[in-house]
mmCIF file of C-alpha atoms in Angstrom:
data_model
loop_
_atom_site.group_PDB
_atom_site.id
_atom_site.type_symbol
_atom_site.label_atom_id
_atom_site.label_comp_id
_atom_site.label_asym_id
_atom_site.label_seq_id
_atom_site.Cartn_x
_atom_site.Cartn_y
_atom_site.Cartn_z
ATOM 1 C CA MET A 27 -0.280 0.051 0.007
ATOM 2 C CA ALA A 28 3.126 1.776 0.852
ATOM 3 C CA ASP A 29 3.562 2.838 -3.438
ATOM 4 C CA LEU A 30 -0.056 4.055 -3.621
ATOM 5 C CA VAL A 31 0.772 7.091 -2.306
ATOM 6 C CA ARG A 32 3.169 9.922 -3.124
ATOM 7 C CA ARG A 33 4.935 10.858 -0.394
ATOM 8 C CA PRO A 34 5.635 14.662 0.030
ATOM 9 C CA GLY A 35 8.125 14.831 2.796
ATOM 10 C CA GLY A 36 8.507 11.061 3.015
ATOM 11 C CA VAL A 37 5.589 10.760 5.272
ATOM 12 C CA PRO A 38 3.194 7.946 3.912
ATOM 13 C CA GLY A 39 -0.453 8.513 4.264
ATOM 14 C CA LEU A 40 -0.066 12.274 2.840
ATOM 15 C CA ARG A 41 -3.139 12.720 0.432
ATOM 16 C CA SER A 42 -1.573 15.065 -1.511
ATOM 17 C CA ALA A 43 -1.345 13.011 -4.766
ATOM 18 C CA ALA A 44 -1.438 9.373 -5.562
ATOM 19 C CA GLY A 45 -1.423 6.864 -8.847
ATOM 20 C CA HIS A 46 -5.063 6.765 -10.565
ATOM 21 C CA ASP A 47 -5.131 3.373 -11.566
ATOM 22 C CA ARG A 48 -3.333 1.578 -8.291
ATOM 23 C CA LEU A 49 -6.346 3.555 -6.281
ATOM 24 C CA LEU A 50 -8.420 1.825 -8.687
ATOM 25 C CA ALA A 51 -7.033 -1.220 -8.469
ATOM 26 C CA ALA A 52 -6.696 -1.402 -4.631
ATOM 27 C CA HIS A 53 -10.644 -1.047 -4.640
ATOM 28 C CA TRP A 54 -12.155 -3.147 -7.850
ATOM 29 C CA ALA A 55 -10.462 -6.327 -8.503
ATOM 30 C CA THR A 56 -10.667 -7.284 -11.964
ATOM 31 C CA GLY A 57 -9.692 -11.048 -14.184
ATOM 32 C CA GLN A 58 -6.232 -9.131 -14.924
ATOM 33 C CA SER A 59 -2.913 -9.455 -13.509
ATOM 34 C CA ALA A 60 -1.419 -6.288 -11.935
ATOM 35 C CA ALA A 61 1.078 -5.327 -15.553
ATOM 36 C CA GLU A 62 -2.381 -5.329 -17.313
ATOM 37 C CA ASP A 63 -4.522 -3.415 -14.904
ATOM 38 C CA SER A 64 -1.822 -0.473 -15.348
ATOM 39 C CA PRO A 65 -2.957 0.627 -18.385
ATOM 40 C CA LEU A 66 -6.528 3.101 -17.528
ATOM 41 C CA ALA A 67 -8.380 2.018 -20.129
ATOM 42 C CA SER A 68 -8.170 -1.483 -20.007
ATOM 43 C CA LEU A 69 -8.793 -1.056 -15.868
ATOM 44 C CA LEU A 70 -12.075 0.791 -16.312
ATOM 45 C CA ALA A 71 -13.023 -1.573 -18.616
ATOM 46 C CA TRP A 72 -13.146 -4.504 -16.377
ATOM 47 C CA ILE A 73 -14.411 -2.249 -13.492
ATOM 48 C CA ASP A 74 -16.988 -0.504 -15.391
ATOM 49 C CA PRO A 75 -17.710 -2.186 -18.870
ATOM 50 C CA PRO A 76 -20.067 -0.352 -21.174
ATOM 51 C CA ASP A 77 -23.670 -1.844 -21.031
ATOM 52 C CA GLY A 78 -23.774 -4.860 -22.830
ATOM 53 C CA ARG A 79 -20.762 -5.837 -22.796
ATOM 54 C CA THR A 80 -18.256 -8.038 -19.970
ATOM 55 C CA GLY A 81 -15.184 -7.141 -18.538
ATOM 56 C CA ALA A 82 -13.313 -9.415 -20.079
ATOM 57 C CA GLN A 83 -14.798 -8.084 -24.031
ATOM 58 C CA ALA A 84 -14.124 -4.530 -23.067
ATOM 59 C CA ALA A 85 -10.704 -5.048 -21.917
ATOM 60 C CA ARG A 86 -10.071 -6.701 -25.173
ATOM 61 C CA GLU A 87 -11.586 -3.587 -26.950
ATOM 62 C CA ALA A 88 -9.579 -1.071 -24.513
ATOM 63 C CA GLU A 89 -6.786 -2.855 -25.511
ATOM 64 C CA ASP A 90 -6.776 -0.961 -28.949
ATOM 65 C CA PRO A 91 -4.195 2.164 -29.382
ATOM 66 C CA LEU A 92 -6.452 4.366 -32.094
ATOM 67 C CA PRO A 93 -9.552 5.145 -29.835
ATOM 68 C CA PHE A 94 -7.478 4.515 -26.478
ATOM 69 C CA PRO A 95 -4.319 5.884 -27.294
ATOM 70 C CA PRO A 96 -1.226 5.003 -24.542
ATOM 71 C CA PRO A 97 -0.815 7.844 -22.054
ATOM 72 C CA GLY A 98 2.805 9.035 -20.571
ATOM 73 C CA THR A 99 5.961 9.790 -22.116
ATOM 74 C CA ALA A 100 5.979 6.534 -24.466
ATOM 75 C CA THR A 101 3.659 7.848 -27.134
ATOM 76 C CA ASP A 102 3.051 5.703 -30.296
ATOM 77 C CA VAL A 103 5.977 6.211 -32.995
ATOM 78 C CA VAL A 104 3.344 7.010 -35.963
ATOM 79 C CA PHE A 105 1.988 10.081 -33.457
ATOM 80 C CA ASP A 106 4.889 11.088 -32.915
ATOM 81 C CA GLN A 107 6.342 11.582 -36.784
ATOM 82 C CA THR A 108 3.146 12.974 -37.609
ATOM 83 C CA LEU A 109 3.013 15.854 -34.900
ATOM 84 C CA HIS A 110 6.746 16.380 -35.623
ATOM 85 C CA ASP A 111 5.869 16.762 -39.434
ATOM 86 C CA LEU A 112 3.483 19.472 -38.460
ATOM 87 C CA MET A 113 5.623 21.169 -36.298
ATOM 88 C CA PHE A 114 8.123 21.344 -39.005
ATOM 89 C CA ARG A 115 5.728 22.502 -41.783
ATOM 90 C CA TYR A 116 4.663 25.159 -38.696
ATOM 91 C CA ASP A 117 7.858 26.432 -38.516
ATOM 92 C CA GLU A 118 8.642 26.944 -41.741
ATOM 93 C CA ALA A 119 5.337 28.725 -42.796
ATOM 94 C CA GLY A 120 5.599 31.412 -44.716
ATOM 95 C CA ASP A 121 2.638 33.198 -43.949
ATOM 96 C CA ASP A 122 0.088 33.990 -40.914
ATOM 97 C CA ARG A 123 -2.998 31.803 -42.513
ATOM 98 C CA GLY A 124 -0.809 28.696 -43.524
ATOM 99 C CA ARG A 125 0.324 28.796 -39.842
ATOM 100 C CA GLU A 126 -3.359 29.303 -38.310
ATOM 101 C CA ALA A 127 -3.918 26.344 -40.479
ATOM 102 C CA LEU A 128 -1.262 23.985 -39.443
ATOM 103 C CA GLY A 129 -1.815 25.252 -35.663
ATOM 104 C CA ARG A 130 -5.545 23.761 -35.896
ATOM 105 C CA GLN A 131 -4.437 20.833 -37.422
ATOM 106 C CA ILE A 132 -1.387 20.548 -34.633
ATOM 107 C CA ASP A 133 -4.551 20.993 -32.114
ATOM 108 C CA ARG A 134 -6.393 18.517 -33.767
ATOM 109 C CA GLU A 135 -3.928 15.686 -33.535
ATOM 110 C CA LEU A 136 -2.833 17.004 -29.877
ATOM 111 C CA ARG A 137 -6.472 16.679 -28.472
ATOM 112 C CA GLY A 138 -7.126 13.088 -30.239
ATOM 113 C CA GLN A 139 -4.154 12.096 -28.459
ATOM 114 C CA MET A 140 -4.841 13.394 -24.791
ATOM 115 C CA LEU A 141 -8.496 13.667 -24.695
ATOM 116 C CA PRO A 142 -9.377 9.876 -24.265
ATOM 117 C CA THR A 143 -7.065 9.532 -21.297
ATOM 118 C CA TRP A 144 -8.587 12.885 -20.092
ATOM 119 C CA GLU A 145 -11.938 11.290 -20.275
ATOM 120 C CA LEU A 146 -10.581 8.265 -18.427
ATOM 121 C CA VAL A 147 -9.449 9.738 -15.812
ATOM 122 C CA TRP A 148 -12.034 11.631 -14.761
ATOM 123 C CA ARG A 149 -14.141 8.658 -15.393
ATOM 124 C CA GLY A 150 -12.237 6.813 -12.617
ATOM 125 C CA VAL A 151 -12.474 10.066 -10.327
ATOM 126 C CA ASP A 152 -16.196 9.553 -10.519
ATOM 127 C CA LEU A 153 -16.129 5.894 -10.080
ATOM 128 C CA LEU A 154 -13.575 6.427 -6.249
ATOM 129 C CA ARG A 155 -15.968 9.367 -5.616
ATOM 130 C CA SER A 156 -18.766 7.291 -5.637
ATOM 131 C CA LEU A 157 -16.888 4.982 -2.831
ATOM 132 C CA PRO A 158 -18.017 5.838 0.810
ATOM 133 C CA GLU A 159 -15.434 7.195 3.009
ATOM 134 C CA GLY A 160 -13.618 5.276 5.473
ATOM 135 C CA GLY A 161 -14.060 6.292 9.158
ATOM 136 C CA HIS A 162 -10.699 7.773 9.745
ATOM 137 C CA VAL A 163 -10.312 10.282 6.576
ATOM 138 C CA PRO A 164 -11.338 13.072 8.156
ATOM 139 C CA GLU A 165 -8.724 12.921 10.833
ATOM 140 C CA ARG A 166 -5.774 11.665 8.070
ATOM 141 C CA TRP A 167 -7.003 14.476 6.481
ATOM 142 C CA ALA A 168 -6.687 17.304 9.355
ATOM 143 C CA TYR A 169 -3.110 15.894 10.469
ATOM 144 C CA ASP A 170 -2.252 16.086 6.556
ATOM 145 C CA ARG A 171 -3.516 20.399 6.822
ATOM 146 C CA ARG A 172 -1.719 20.446 9.812
ATOM 147 C CA LEU A 173 1.357 19.527 9.063
ATOM 148 C CA PHE A 174 0.956 21.434 5.617
ATOM 149 C CA ALA A 175 0.188 24.370 7.695
ATOM 150 C CA GLU A 176 3.662 23.744 10.019
ATOM 151 C CA TYR A 177 5.684 23.341 7.487
ATOM 152 C CA ALA A 178 4.393 26.653 5.106
ATOM 153 C CA ALA A 179 4.813 28.675 8.748
ATOM 154 C CA TYR A 180 8.552 26.902 9.040
ATOM 155 C CA LEU A 181 9.200 27.932 5.313
ATOM 156 C CA GLU A 182 8.285 31.417 6.384
ATOM 157 C CA GLU A 183 9.251 32.152 9.491
ATOM 158 C CA ASP A 184 13.276 30.204 8.821
ATOM 159 C CA GLY A 185 12.914 28.249 5.922
ATOM 160 C CA ARG A 186 16.100 26.588 5.952
ATOM 161 C CA PRO A 187 17.111 24.007 3.159
ATOM 162 C CA GLN A 188 16.682 20.658 4.228
ATOM 163 C CA ALA A 189 20.280 18.943 3.396
ATOM 164 C CA ARG A 190 20.677 16.479 0.798
ATOM 165 C CA ARG A 191 21.483 13.705 3.241
ATOM 166 C CA ASP A 192 20.059 13.303 6.672
ATOM 167 C CA HIS A 193 22.675 12.218 9.372
ATOM 168 C CA ALA A 194 22.207 9.023 11.115
ATOM 169 C CA VAL A 195 20.248 10.059 14.326
ATOM 170 C CA GLY A 196 17.798 12.236 11.959
ATOM 171 C CA ALA A 197 17.764 9.322 9.222
ATOM 172 C CA ALA A 198 16.655 6.878 12.088
ATOM 173 C CA ARG A 199 13.886 9.498 13.384
ATOM 174 C CA ARG A 200 12.949 10.081 9.807
ATOM 175 C CA LEU A 201 12.414 6.324 9.263
ATOM 176 C CA ALA A 202 11.024 5.865 12.334
ATOM 177 C CA ARG A 203 8.257 8.747 11.408
ATOM 178 C CA MET A 204 7.333 7.151 8.234
ATOM 179 C CA GLU A 205 6.784 3.768 9.270
ATOM 180 C CA GLU A 206 4.686 4.605 11.961
ATOM 181 C CA ALA A 207 2.425 6.573 9.866
ATOM 182 C CA MET A 208 2.456 3.684 7.674
ATOM 183 C CA ALA A 209 1.618 1.488 10.521
ATOM 184 C CA ARG A 210 -1.329 4.015 11.504
ATOM 185 C CA TYR A 211 -2.176 3.980 7.710
ATOM 186 C CA ASP A 212 -2.484 0.196 7.626
ATOM 187 C CA THR A 213 -4.478 -0.262 10.753
ATOM 188 C CA GLU A 214 -7.279 2.648 9.924
ATOM 189 C CA ARG A 215 -7.185 1.407 6.506
ATOM 190 C CA ALA A 216 -8.108 -1.942 7.864
ATOM 191 C CA PHE A 217 -10.413 -0.495 10.443
ATOM 192 C CA ASP A 218 -12.301 1.310 7.919
ATOM 193 C CA ASP A 219 -12.423 -1.442 5.347
ATOM 194 C CA HIS A 220 -13.544 -5.253 6.229
ATOM 195 C CA ARG A 221 -12.071 -6.436 2.766
ATOM 196 C CA VAL A 222 -8.375 -5.006 3.627
ATOM 197 C CA LEU A 223 -8.664 -8.097 6.299
#
């Protein structure tokens, strides 16, 4: 569970950002392996398939990169080449009309590449919002806000930069804080969700 939550300041349990696919996979089971669950389109197809389809059928369809372009830094080679060509032509365009037309074409290409993922992310957010809130969530949220406020006050008052490496005692204290926070989070999650046990 530790890898589900990004750790600002190195503290497990802080909820500033979390891996979308990992959060969904933590609450829903699919008929896929963890590696197969990592593409958001495939994961959501299992969790919330369209009417008339099973999760397996929808996940198979979600593997098609044309309607569901792979998000992230590793984009489709054909898309990369198309975008490169359009941008080169945009730079070489001699007049404003030509640049405007190419700009619109670049917008269409980018929209086609990014919009499916954008829509999947918000579909996942809606599914996560439909889950009942855990009983300990308000306490953790209040704790997060307090830590953030304390750190903001520290920055305003003194704000000394953190050393690149902790000394031995500081590292031990930090590790102990992180382990205690993770244990507290795991315990609270087990109380909040009986399926965790």
